[in-house]
């Protein structure tokens, strides 16, 4: 039947669209392959007209196996429940495609597609989800509408069959599927999109999860539930932190400044940036770690005096220090690390009893917590020799250089642990370079020495390769690279340069990060990808601060690969993804406020000089018709669209108000009429109503058992001024029951009687 | 997978306003729960994609609530129903529906009669996929009403669950009317008046009985099983593509008085025949059984409803058959309102007699013998008399004796007897012209259970004086 085929195609399209972002987010492509294979198998069975591949029993066994797999994933593999559930639903969909035979299967597929859509919204952060929404709102919506029509038809047919009428209803005719209500689909889809955008834009954000507000505060808005692909608000501090020794090195294209453009981290690149996975050059050491200075904090608890982390300083009072107070909430603290500015000199007032000792790494100057990460609020005061605050730097003056020199002399007391023969070999390598550079006590010679080392490593003696010889157990990798293999990649070159500089008493450090030169001109941002991962060296030169040296031979080559239409296509994709991430994924209350502010500013441009609302409106209207301002045709078109929208809204509100008022008025009128019988009547019959109202004012009311004629006769007998009352009632009877109209003379006489009655009071009646 | 009918389909409540008739379906309730959960998840995780999905879902649900209200508004419905139908035979009930809107279609409309009270009569539903503006849509339903009587129609209920079945909107359109359901009309296996030798209905005065001559051409009609093949009009049959037989009318116009007593009086047994006093347990059991039988409506009083209907149907069949043959037919029926209709012929007489039989109600007060004795025909009792009763009793004996003295012949039949089965066939096949309404799909009414038939036959053969036997 045609309808069933239509359902099949539409469901296949919707399910494929939903499964793709799930597979992309999880990197589990075999589920997608299974779904595609089942769809193809179902299609072939339909085309060939053979029975489904899975019978009812086999289908149930399949679903049971999928459920067992769900438990296995959740219990044994520790897969997140939502993900495991989505795997289960995908396998059930596979079963349905292999055994689909009734409308019930179609309904189950539709429900599963809807639930998978929810999971995709949770997991995915890719722009493909936009495509999924488009498919769901077009093909999916049409399928649901058509499906509901088929269900209604089946429902009526089944009901009629139970009546044993011997035939179905006349309208339920051929086995042809219901027509596709395109207009209805488009209308509903458009309406849903508008409502969705409004809810998305204006739904209140509380800044943290509703249920996890207490323990998740300060963690920042999540772009998506599980994907930490991007979070711009944390990139800046990390990339600028000296503590991390991780950076993104932007190499701007020619003619463009590298400052000020946003960076966009793609894929799993950001994972390397996560604070829980710090990189420093010490990882390269396969030998014993350099000793760390460990301090017990038990004595510092409750004391204001700082614990001196560098005993050689003597006392902090002799040094210009910068004091910072940190307050870390649980969950925000990097694992094992205490955030601090560089270099840390003293520590005091650690407010958490869970920290007993802290150590300072002599390699990267990081403060580390020994033991587990505190789970409570942690407060401490840090004394640093340098701060980023310009006032502090200015206050330090010349002594800043001294402090820095002292600090970098200090690691020399703990030189890199190298095998003696390796250290001797490296010293032999750097000896001619030191001689060529001159005395290293002078900053310019140090810079020259670093340059010579970088040139030496970039020379033809060394070969850049992504597949260096594998390390041998027990060998020190840097000395092996320098003295034996001379083949490696960026981290080998950078580590070798750091070791060579430090053996020559030149402060140097390894920087891991990304060397980014992929600038998207359309969106004006830098794309940072996994292939941009790089390592380089920073050397401290007195008077010039840290200077970047890149000893890797291939570093001056651009990472941008293909050119032409492929590059342009990729650029469009990056732009779409960037806009999706910027406008949708990271949309929050601040963004909304900013957008509203920009919209208000744009809207009130013609009325910038007006203070009152009326003046602003009149200025806006004048601008619409007089074109006083100079603006583009797009702006002017948008002004008109906005004005027409406002007018439509006002008309709509007015219409609704008018309809409601009319209904209310009719109800009030009916209530009034019901309260005063005959109050609404006009014409000849209204004379009797007026007569009754006047009598009611005089305190004379007809008893329930009285007819109007009896009432009038009674009145005429009791009150002489009311003698014409029977005549009025007779006229009323003639009008009401005889369908006659009164003659003008008779009506006039009755009007006179009513006028006289209005002039009477109860006393005059007698 | 077919959804059940909405709960309001059988509810007697009425809502003429579309907004008041809006209901949420079970699917809608589930969908609403899912949407709320998505909203809570979005609020909890601050995930923007969930917010987006939640907003779109809210939009879809809102459209699903507005859609049904929009579909059932501004509809005009007209019911085209026959004035009378025959029980057990399908008839056509049509609705003409149009929308007063000028722009938008109405989708997925379901029409049905508004249930009145605890009425057990159910009409089929009509489903209209799309109703375009400016184009009236006529939908015809094949209906079947099982029992005779008067069926009141209060209005038409229209509902829609468009577009997604999450909400349903139902409005009632006032269309008062009524259907008179005539008793089902069967057929005689053979002519009871013509073939005396084979008839199982012996009459009293055989010498007076005259042979019915069929020598005057009346018309043609389609062939019915059991017709004499010699009557087939072959030339007309070849022309029409189906068998057509000639019909003839007797040259001499006969008169038939049909006397119907569906609810005969229950005779109280005499003191000698009184059964011994029952023990307390069987007595309670009997009372309980009689109580529940009355309550479910299947048996009103001591007469099985099916037997009553058979008796009335037998009378209706005899009336239609005699009128078809050109006889003059009169009717005396004992019921809540006694019916006495003078003999006459023609189509108006048939409609009148069937109408009275259709509206015949129980709770008779006056005895049949008194009723018959009070009747004074202008032309006297000449002609044949047919007494149809559920069971025979002594009153019927009196009536038969009374009629035998005045009429040409008297035939008394109890509906469940073998005699009735021998001459009367319940299947009304081929009796298209017997009923007043178009009936193209006949249905076979239920035959009484064997126990009933056996009981009736036993009583008849046990010597009920007039039931199936000759009159005095």
mmCIF file of C-alpha atoms in Angstrom, chain B residues 131-453:
data_model
loop_
_atom_site.group_PDB
_atom_site.id
_atom_site.type_symbol
_atom_site.label_atom_id
_atom_site.label_comp_id
_atom_site.label_asym_id
_atom_site.label_seq_id
_atom_site.Cartn_x
_atom_site.Cartn_y
_atom_site.Cartn_z
ATOM 1 C CA UNK B 131 -13.343 19.237 3.681
ATOM 2 C CA UNK B 132 -12.577 22.014 1.296
ATOM 3 C CA UNK B 133 -14.181 25.422 1.656
ATOM 4 C CA UNK B 134 -17.072 26.074 -0.647
ATOM 5 C CA UNK B 135 -17.466 22.416 -1.535
ATOM 6 C CA UNK B 136 -20.202 20.577 0.326
ATOM 7 C CA UNK B 137 -19.226 17.047 1.098
ATOM 8 C CA UNK B 138 -21.793 14.300 1.119
ATOM 9 C CA UNK B 139 -21.048 11.148 2.972
ATOM 10 C CA UNK B 140 -23.348 8.159 3.037
ATOM 11 C CA UNK B 141 -23.372 5.538 5.715
ATOM 12 C CA UNK B 142 -24.820 2.104 5.522
ATOM 13 C CA UNK B 143 -26.740 1.696 8.752
ATOM 14 C CA UNK B 144 -28.686 -1.122 10.263
ATOM 15 C CA UNK B 145 -31.112 -0.921 13.145
ATOM 16 C CA UNK B 146 -31.845 -4.241 14.776
ATOM 17 C CA UNK B 147 -35.177 -3.555 16.401
ATOM 18 C CA UNK B 148 -38.376 -1.803 15.433
ATOM 19 C CA UNK B 149 -39.536 1.259 17.240
ATOM 20 C CA UNK B 150 -38.982 4.962 17.286
ATOM 21 C CA UNK B 151 -35.381 6.194 17.323
ATOM 22 C CA UNK B 152 -34.979 9.777 18.328
ATOM 23 C CA UNK B 153 -32.065 11.674 16.834
ATOM 24 C CA UNK B 154 -30.955 14.732 18.716
ATOM 25 C CA UNK B 155 -28.024 15.899 16.655
ATOM 26 C CA UNK B 156 -24.739 15.165 15.001
ATOM 27 C CA UNK B 157 -21.472 15.067 16.877
ATOM 28 C CA UNK B 158 -18.376 16.132 15.016
ATOM 29 C CA UNK B 159 -14.882 15.756 16.326
ATOM 30 C CA UNK B 160 -11.393 16.046 15.032
ATOM 31 C CA UNK B 161 -7.970 15.112 16.322
ATOM 32 C CA UNK B 162 -6.067 16.868 13.619
ATOM 33 C CA UNK B 163 -3.116 17.284 13.225
ATOM 34 C CA UNK B 164 -1.304 15.009 15.645
ATOM 35 C CA UNK B 165 -3.978 13.385 17.747
ATOM 36 C CA UNK B 166 -2.756 15.089 20.901
ATOM 37 C CA UNK B 167 -5.983 16.944 21.457
ATOM 38 C CA UNK B 168 -9.517 16.337 20.293
ATOM 39 C CA UNK B 169 -12.282 18.838 19.861
ATOM 40 C CA UNK B 170 -15.898 17.826 19.780
ATOM 41 C CA UNK B 171 -18.988 19.856 18.992
ATOM 42 C CA UNK B 172 -22.606 18.857 18.813
ATOM 43 C CA UNK B 173 -24.805 20.250 16.071
ATOM 44 C CA UNK B 174 -28.487 20.264 16.934
ATOM 45 C CA UNK B 175 -30.377 18.313 14.312
ATOM 46 C CA UNK B 176 -33.484 16.903 15.966
ATOM 47 C CA UNK B 177 -35.255 14.163 14.127
ATOM 48 C CA UNK B 178 -36.566 10.674 14.443
ATOM 49 C CA UNK B 179 -36.516 7.406 12.611
ATOM 50 C CA UNK B 180 -39.451 5.035 12.583
ATOM 51 C CA UNK B 181 -38.128 1.511 12.397
ATOM 52 C CA UNK B 182 -40.670 -0.833 10.913
ATOM 53 C CA UNK B 183 -40.672 -4.444 11.990
ATOM 54 C CA UNK B 184 -38.576 -6.731 9.891
ATOM 55 C CA UNK B 185 -40.459 -8.225 6.971
ATOM 56 C CA UNK B 186 -39.812 -11.825 6.026
ATOM 57 C CA UNK B 187 -41.358 -13.903 3.332
ATOM 58 C CA UNK B 188 -43.724 -16.800 3.045
ATOM 59 C CA UNK B 189 -42.240 -19.993 1.797
ATOM 60 C CA UNK B 190 -45.421 -20.652 -0.086
ATOM 61 C CA UNK B 191 -48.654 -18.900 -0.604
ATOM 62 C CA UNK B 192 -50.616 -19.665 2.526
ATOM 63 C CA UNK B 193 -53.870 -18.671 0.922
ATOM 64 C CA UNK B 194 -53.507 -20.525 -2.304
ATOM 65 C CA UNK B 195 -52.079 -23.978 -1.778
ATOM 66 C CA UNK B 196 -54.249 -25.588 0.803
ATOM 67 C CA UNK B 197 -52.963 -29.071 0.282
ATOM 68 C CA UNK B 198 -49.438 -28.231 1.218
ATOM 69 C CA UNK B 199 -50.129 -25.557 3.721
ATOM 70 C CA UNK B 200 -49.693 -26.413 7.336
ATOM 71 C CA UNK B 201 -52.342 -23.982 8.302
ATOM 72 C CA UNK B 202 -55.569 -25.840 8.270
ATOM 73 C CA UNK B 203 -58.538 -23.631 8.390
ATOM 74 C CA UNK B 204 -61.989 -24.242 9.632
ATOM 75 C CA UNK B 205 -64.167 -23.697 6.646
ATOM 76 C CA UNK B 206 -62.480 -25.373 3.758
ATOM 77 C CA UNK B 207 -65.636 -25.313 1.681
ATOM 78 C CA UNK B 208 -65.735 -21.586 1.754
ATOM 79 C CA UNK B 209 -62.146 -21.136 0.868
ATOM 80 C CA UNK B 210 -61.769 -20.075 -2.674
ATOM 81 C CA UNK B 211 -58.818 -20.560 -4.803
ATOM 82 C CA UNK B 212 -56.807 -17.490 -5.450
ATOM 83 C CA UNK B 213 -56.538 -16.919 -9.120
ATOM 84 C CA UNK B 214 -53.576 -14.998 -10.425
ATOM 85 C CA UNK B 215 -54.730 -14.325 -13.879
ATOM 86 C CA UNK B 216 -54.334 -10.545 -13.969
ATOM 87 C CA UNK B 217 -50.916 -9.125 -14.790
ATOM 88 C CA UNK B 218 -49.706 -6.773 -12.080
ATOM 89 C CA UNK B 219 -46.088 -6.042 -12.926
ATOM 90 C CA UNK B 220 -42.614 -7.475 -12.836
ATOM 91 C CA UNK B 221 -40.090 -7.683 -10.111
ATOM 92 C CA UNK B 222 -36.732 -9.354 -9.638
ATOM 93 C CA UNK B 223 -36.563 -13.025 -8.949
ATOM 94 C CA UNK B 224 -36.525 -14.203 -5.363
ATOM 95 C CA UNK B 225 -35.473 -17.659 -4.320
ATOM 96 C CA UNK B 226 -38.562 -19.799 -4.103
ATOM 97 C CA UNK B 227 -40.419 -18.166 -6.935
ATOM 98 C CA UNK B 228 -41.964 -20.353 -9.537
ATOM 99 C CA UNK B 229 -39.601 -20.566 -12.474
ATOM 100 C CA UNK B 230 -42.551 -20.598 -14.793
ATOM 101 C CA UNK B 231 -43.171 -17.007 -13.855
ATOM 102 C CA UNK B 232 -39.782 -15.840 -15.078
ATOM 103 C CA UNK B 233 -40.109 -13.183 -17.731
ATOM 104 C CA UNK B 234 -37.245 -14.301 -19.900
ATOM 105 C CA UNK B 235 -37.225 -11.465 -22.332
ATOM 106 C CA UNK B 236 -37.216 -8.858 -19.596
ATOM 107 C CA UNK B 237 -34.611 -10.859 -17.709
ATOM 108 C CA UNK B 238 -32.313 -10.856 -20.686
ATOM 109 C CA UNK B 239 -32.785 -7.146 -20.985
ATOM 110 C CA UNK B 240 -32.223 -6.412 -17.306
ATOM 111 C CA UNK B 241 -29.343 -8.803 -16.839
ATOM 112 C CA UNK B 242 -31.030 -10.543 -13.908
ATOM 113 C CA UNK B 243 -33.972 -12.796 -13.449
ATOM 114 C CA UNK B 244 -37.292 -10.979 -13.479
ATOM 115 C CA UNK B 245 -40.619 -12.614 -12.735
ATOM 116 C CA UNK B 246 -44.158 -11.670 -13.560
ATOM 117 C CA UNK B 247 -46.509 -10.750 -10.806
ATOM 118 C CA UNK B 248 -50.205 -11.240 -11.009
ATOM 119 C CA UNK B 249 -53.075 -10.097 -8.910
ATOM 120 C CA UNK B 250 -56.120 -12.084 -8.076
ATOM 121 C CA UNK B 251 -59.154 -11.127 -9.915
ATOM 122 C CA UNK B 252 -61.151 -11.180 -6.794
ATOM 123 C CA UNK B 253 -60.161 -8.778 -4.093
ATOM 124 C CA UNK B 254 -59.882 -10.477 -0.730
ATOM 125 C CA UNK B 255 -59.934 -8.984 2.729
ATOM 126 C CA UNK B 256 -57.574 -9.886 5.494
ATOM 127 C CA UNK B 257 -57.810 -8.834 9.110
ATOM 128 C CA UNK B 258 -54.531 -9.262 10.975
ATOM 129 C CA UNK B 259 -54.884 -9.529 14.710
ATOM 130 C CA UNK B 260 -51.679 -9.175 16.645
ATOM 131 C CA UNK B 261 -51.253 -10.050 20.295
ATOM 132 C CA UNK B 262 -47.518 -9.973 21.042
ATOM 133 C CA UNK B 263 -47.962 -9.761 24.780
ATOM 134 C CA UNK B 264 -50.801 -12.155 25.636
ATOM 135 C CA UNK B 265 -52.161 -12.235 29.102
ATOM 136 C CA UNK B 266 -50.511 -14.649 31.444
ATOM 137 C CA UNK B 267 -53.039 -17.110 32.700
ATOM 138 C CA UNK B 268 -52.987 -17.813 36.354
ATOM 139 C CA UNK B 269 -53.083 -21.523 37.047
ATOM 140 C CA UNK B 270 -56.043 -22.800 38.890
ATOM 141 C CA UNK B 271 -55.866 -23.965 42.457
ATOM 142 C CA UNK B 272 -55.846 -27.621 41.425
ATOM 143 C CA UNK B 273 -52.975 -27.160 39.053
ATOM 144 C CA UNK B 274 -51.009 -24.970 41.383
ATOM 145 C CA UNK B 275 -47.528 -26.275 41.887
ATOM 146 C CA UNK B 276 -46.470 -27.208 45.334
ATOM 147 C CA UNK B 277 -44.920 -24.380 47.291
ATOM 148 C CA UNK B 278 -41.286 -24.086 46.309
ATOM 149 C CA UNK B 279 -38.575 -24.225 48.798
ATOM 150 C CA UNK B 280 -36.990 -20.985 49.778
ATOM 151 C CA UNK B 281 -33.808 -21.425 47.754
ATOM 152 C CA UNK B 282 -35.405 -22.087 44.351
ATOM 153 C CA UNK B 283 -37.865 -19.316 45.025
ATOM 154 C CA UNK B 284 -35.112 -16.782 45.637
ATOM 155 C CA UNK B 285 -33.256 -18.023 42.617
ATOM 156 C CA UNK B 286 -36.293 -17.627 40.430
ATOM 157 C CA UNK B 287 -36.863 -14.102 41.671
ATOM 158 C CA UNK B 288 -33.284 -13.152 41.083
ATOM 159 C CA UNK B 289 -33.369 -14.550 37.594
ATOM 160 C CA UNK B 290 -36.546 -12.706 36.766
ATOM 161 C CA UNK B 291 -35.167 -9.507 38.262
ATOM 162 C CA UNK B 292 -31.999 -9.525 36.192
ATOM 163 C CA UNK B 293 -33.818 -10.521 33.067
ATOM 164 C CA UNK B 294 -35.988 -7.491 33.397
ATOM 165 C CA UNK B 295 -33.091 -5.256 34.208
ATOM 166 C CA UNK B 296 -30.988 -5.961 31.153
ATOM 167 C CA UNK B 297 -33.958 -5.331 28.958
ATOM 168 C CA UNK B 298 -33.615 -8.533 27.024
ATOM 169 C CA UNK B 299 -36.876 -9.855 28.296
ATOM 170 C CA UNK B 300 -39.663 -7.535 29.200
ATOM 171 C CA UNK B 301 -42.163 -9.573 31.090
ATOM 172 C CA UNK B 302 -42.674 -13.261 30.622
ATOM 173 C CA UNK B 303 -42.459 -13.080 26.823
ATOM 174 C CA UNK B 304 -39.077 -13.340 25.192
ATOM 175 C CA UNK B 305 -38.353 -10.204 23.231
ATOM 176 C CA UNK B 306 -37.339 -12.248 20.234
ATOM 177 C CA UNK B 307 -40.665 -14.055 20.198
ATOM 178 C CA UNK B 308 -42.508 -10.782 20.409
ATOM 179 C CA UNK B 309 -40.567 -9.425 17.484
ATOM 180 C CA UNK B 310 -41.190 -12.598 15.517
ATOM 181 C CA UNK B 311 -44.898 -12.315 16.087
ATOM 182 C CA UNK B 312 -44.950 -8.720 14.965
ATOM 183 C CA UNK B 313 -42.710 -9.519 12.036
ATOM 184 C CA UNK B 314 -44.995 -12.364 11.023
ATOM 185 C CA UNK B 315 -47.911 -9.971 11.050
ATOM 186 C CA UNK B 316 -45.977 -7.405 9.041
ATOM 187 C CA UNK B 317 -45.035 -10.045 6.511
ATOM 188 C CA UNK B 318 -48.601 -11.132 6.136
ATOM 189 C CA UNK B 319 -49.705 -7.552 5.720
ATOM 190 C CA UNK B 320 -47.109 -6.785 3.072
ATOM 191 C CA UNK B 321 -47.799 -10.020 1.236
ATOM 192 C CA UNK B 322 -51.526 -9.500 1.177
ATOM 193 C CA UNK B 323 -51.237 -5.885 0.138
ATOM 194 C CA UNK B 324 -48.833 -6.873 -2.576
ATOM 195 C CA UNK B 325 -51.441 -9.245 -3.886
ATOM 196 C CA UNK B 326 -53.985 -6.475 -3.885
ATOM 197 C CA UNK B 327 -55.996 -7.540 -0.892
ATOM 198 C CA UNK B 328 -57.602 -5.202 1.565
ATOM 199 C CA UNK B 329 -55.900 -5.506 4.908
ATOM 200 C CA UNK B 330 -56.977 -4.336 8.334
ATOM 201 C CA UNK B 331 -55.233 -4.500 11.667
ATOM 202 C CA UNK B 332 -56.162 -5.082 15.263
ATOM 203 C CA UNK B 333 -53.226 -4.922 17.608
ATOM 204 C CA UNK B 334 -53.225 -5.216 21.339
ATOM 205 C CA UNK B 335 -50.729 -3.006 23.016
ATOM 206 C CA UNK B 336 -50.355 -0.057 25.310
ATOM 207 C CA UNK B 337 -52.451 1.870 22.858
ATOM 208 C CA UNK B 338 -54.832 -0.528 21.108
ATOM 209 C CA UNK B 339 -54.714 -0.257 17.356
ATOM 210 C CA UNK B 340 -57.712 -0.811 15.154
ATOM 211 C CA UNK B 341 -57.362 0.063 11.489
ATOM 212 C CA UNK B 342 -60.099 -0.654 9.016
ATOM 213 C CA UNK B 343 -59.264 -2.784 5.977
ATOM 214 C CA UNK B 344 -57.974 -0.969 3.003
ATOM 215 C CA UNK B 345 -55.430 -1.466 0.263
ATOM 216 C CA UNK B 346 -52.626 0.376 -1.393
ATOM 217 C CA UNK B 347 -49.271 1.753 -0.416
ATOM 218 C CA UNK B 348 -50.572 4.302 2.109
ATOM 219 C CA UNK B 349 -52.324 1.514 3.939
ATOM 220 C CA UNK B 350 -49.138 -0.507 4.079
ATOM 221 C CA UNK B 351 -47.164 2.407 5.494
ATOM 222 C CA UNK B 352 -49.863 3.084 8.018
ATOM 223 C CA UNK B 353 -50.052 -0.496 9.196
ATOM 224 C CA UNK B 354 -46.303 -0.869 9.402
ATOM 225 C CA UNK B 355 -46.073 2.419 11.260
ATOM 226 C CA UNK B 356 -48.522 1.212 13.855
ATOM 227 C CA UNK B 357 -46.729 -2.080 14.198
ATOM 228 C CA UNK B 358 -43.451 -0.248 14.613
ATOM 229 C CA UNK B 359 -44.761 1.810 17.481
ATOM 230 C CA UNK B 360 -46.597 -0.981 19.203
ATOM 231 C CA UNK B 361 -45.678 -1.024 22.873
ATOM 232 C CA UNK B 362 -46.212 -3.497 25.658
ATOM 233 C CA UNK B 363 -48.105 -2.975 28.856
ATOM 234 C CA UNK B 364 -51.486 -3.923 27.430
ATOM 235 C CA UNK B 365 -54.471 -3.464 29.644
ATOM 236 C CA UNK B 366 -57.552 -4.575 27.805
ATOM 237 C CA UNK B 367 -58.011 -8.204 26.866
ATOM 238 C CA UNK B 368 -57.912 -9.190 23.237
ATOM 239 C CA UNK B 369 -61.360 -10.753 23.273
ATOM 240 C CA UNK B 370 -62.878 -7.547 24.583
ATOM 241 C CA UNK B 371 -61.003 -5.517 22.041
ATOM 242 C CA UNK B 372 -62.122 -7.687 19.148
ATOM 243 C CA UNK B 373 -65.680 -7.818 20.324
ATOM 244 C CA UNK B 374 -65.869 -4.048 20.382
ATOM 245 C CA UNK B 375 -64.701 -3.668 16.812
ATOM 246 C CA UNK B 376 -67.417 -2.796 14.311
ATOM 247 C CA UNK B 377 -66.318 -2.827 10.714
ATOM 248 C CA UNK B 378 -68.343 -1.007 8.129
ATOM 249 C CA UNK B 379 -68.109 -3.991 5.835
ATOM 250 C CA UNK B 380 -68.386 -6.596 8.534
ATOM 251 C CA UNK B 381 -65.940 -9.408 9.305
ATOM 252 C CA UNK B 382 -66.074 -10.997 5.884
ATOM 253 C CA UNK B 383 -62.746 -12.204 4.586
ATOM 254 C CA UNK B 384 -59.901 -13.928 6.306
ATOM 255 C CA UNK B 385 -58.562 -13.356 9.761
ATOM 256 C CA UNK B 386 -55.034 -14.046 10.879
ATOM 257 C CA UNK B 387 -54.194 -14.109 14.563
ATOM 258 C CA UNK B 388 -50.504 -13.782 15.372
ATOM 259 C CA UNK B 389 -49.500 -14.271 18.974
ATOM 260 C CA UNK B 390 -46.467 -15.096 20.976
ATOM 261 C CA UNK B 391 -48.184 -17.857 22.845
ATOM 262 C CA UNK B 392 -51.655 -19.217 22.799
ATOM 263 C CA UNK B 393 -54.017 -18.890 25.701
ATOM 264 C CA UNK B 394 -57.696 -19.250 26.400
ATOM 265 C CA UNK B 395 -58.412 -15.704 25.318
ATOM 266 C CA UNK B 396 -57.228 -16.562 21.864
ATOM 267 C CA UNK B 397 -59.656 -19.485 21.831
ATOM 268 C CA UNK B 398 -62.485 -17.118 22.570
ATOM 269 C CA UNK B 399 -61.332 -14.785 19.859
ATOM 270 C CA UNK B 400 -61.029 -17.565 17.321
ATOM 271 C CA UNK B 401 -64.497 -18.774 18.149
ATOM 272 C CA UNK B 402 -65.781 -15.243 17.884
ATOM 273 C CA UNK B 403 -64.175 -14.717 14.504
ATOM 274 C CA UNK B 404 -65.018 -18.108 13.169
ATOM 275 C CA UNK B 405 -68.641 -17.257 13.471
ATOM 276 C CA UNK B 406 -68.214 -14.151 11.383
ATOM 277 C CA UNK B 407 -65.239 -14.368 9.033
ATOM 278 C CA UNK B 408 -64.613 -16.592 6.073
ATOM 279 C CA UNK B 409 -61.632 -18.223 7.705
ATOM 280 C CA UNK B 410 -59.524 -17.791 10.790
ATOM 281 C CA UNK B 411 -55.855 -18.706 11.055
ATOM 282 C CA UNK B 412 -54.072 -18.543 14.384
ATOM 283 C CA UNK B 413 -50.310 -18.837 14.498
ATOM 284 C CA UNK B 414 -47.902 -18.700 17.373
ATOM 285 C CA UNK B 415 -44.646 -17.366 16.168
ATOM 286 C CA UNK B 416 -42.364 -20.016 17.615
ATOM 287 C CA UNK B 417 -44.345 -22.978 16.422
ATOM 288 C CA UNK B 418 -43.285 -25.367 13.708
ATOM 289 C CA UNK B 419 -46.232 -24.247 11.687
ATOM 290 C CA UNK B 420 -44.901 -20.755 11.593
ATOM 291 C CA UNK B 421 -41.504 -22.028 10.605
ATOM 292 C CA UNK B 422 -43.061 -24.062 7.836
ATOM 293 C CA UNK B 423 -44.740 -21.182 6.102
ATOM 294 C CA UNK B 424 -42.684 -18.228 7.238
ATOM 295 C CA UNK B 425 -39.094 -17.525 6.422
ATOM 296 C CA UNK B 426 -37.237 -14.979 8.410
ATOM 297 C CA UNK B 427 -34.641 -14.229 5.845
ATOM 298 C CA UNK B 428 -36.078 -11.284 4.000
ATOM 299 C CA UNK B 429 -34.061 -11.896 0.879
ATOM 300 C CA UNK B 430 -35.619 -10.508 -2.178
ATOM 301 C CA UNK B 431 -38.166 -8.458 -0.338
ATOM 302 C CA UNK B 432 -36.812 -5.201 -1.496
ATOM 303 C CA UNK B 433 -40.165 -3.896 -2.388
ATOM 304 C CA UNK B 434 -41.780 -4.957 0.792
ATOM 305 C CA UNK B 435 -40.212 -2.273 2.925
ATOM 306 C CA UNK B 436 -40.874 1.376 2.528
ATOM 307 C CA UNK B 437 -37.211 2.291 2.438
ATOM 308 C CA UNK B 438 -34.466 1.300 0.112
ATOM 309 C CA UNK B 439 -32.913 -1.798 1.481
ATOM 310 C CA UNK B 440 -30.098 -3.290 -0.425
ATOM 311 C CA UNK B 441 -28.321 -5.303 2.195
ATOM 312 C CA UNK B 442 -30.680 -7.480 4.102
ATOM 313 C CA UNK B 443 -29.648 -9.110 7.305
ATOM 314 C CA UNK B 444 -31.026 -12.165 8.943
ATOM 315 C CA UNK B 445 -32.609 -11.590 12.305
ATOM 316 C CA UNK B 446 -31.749 -13.972 15.024
ATOM 317 C CA UNK B 447 -33.697 -17.100 15.174
ATOM 318 C CA UNK B 448 -35.012 -17.959 18.562
ATOM 319 C CA UNK B 449 -33.132 -20.438 20.588
ATOM 320 C CA UNK B 450 -34.063 -24.014 20.204
ATOM 321 C CA UNK B 451 -35.366 -24.232 23.706
ATOM 322 C CA UNK B 452 -37.877 -21.504 22.966
ATOM 323 C CA UNK B 453 -38.948 -23.072 19.751
#
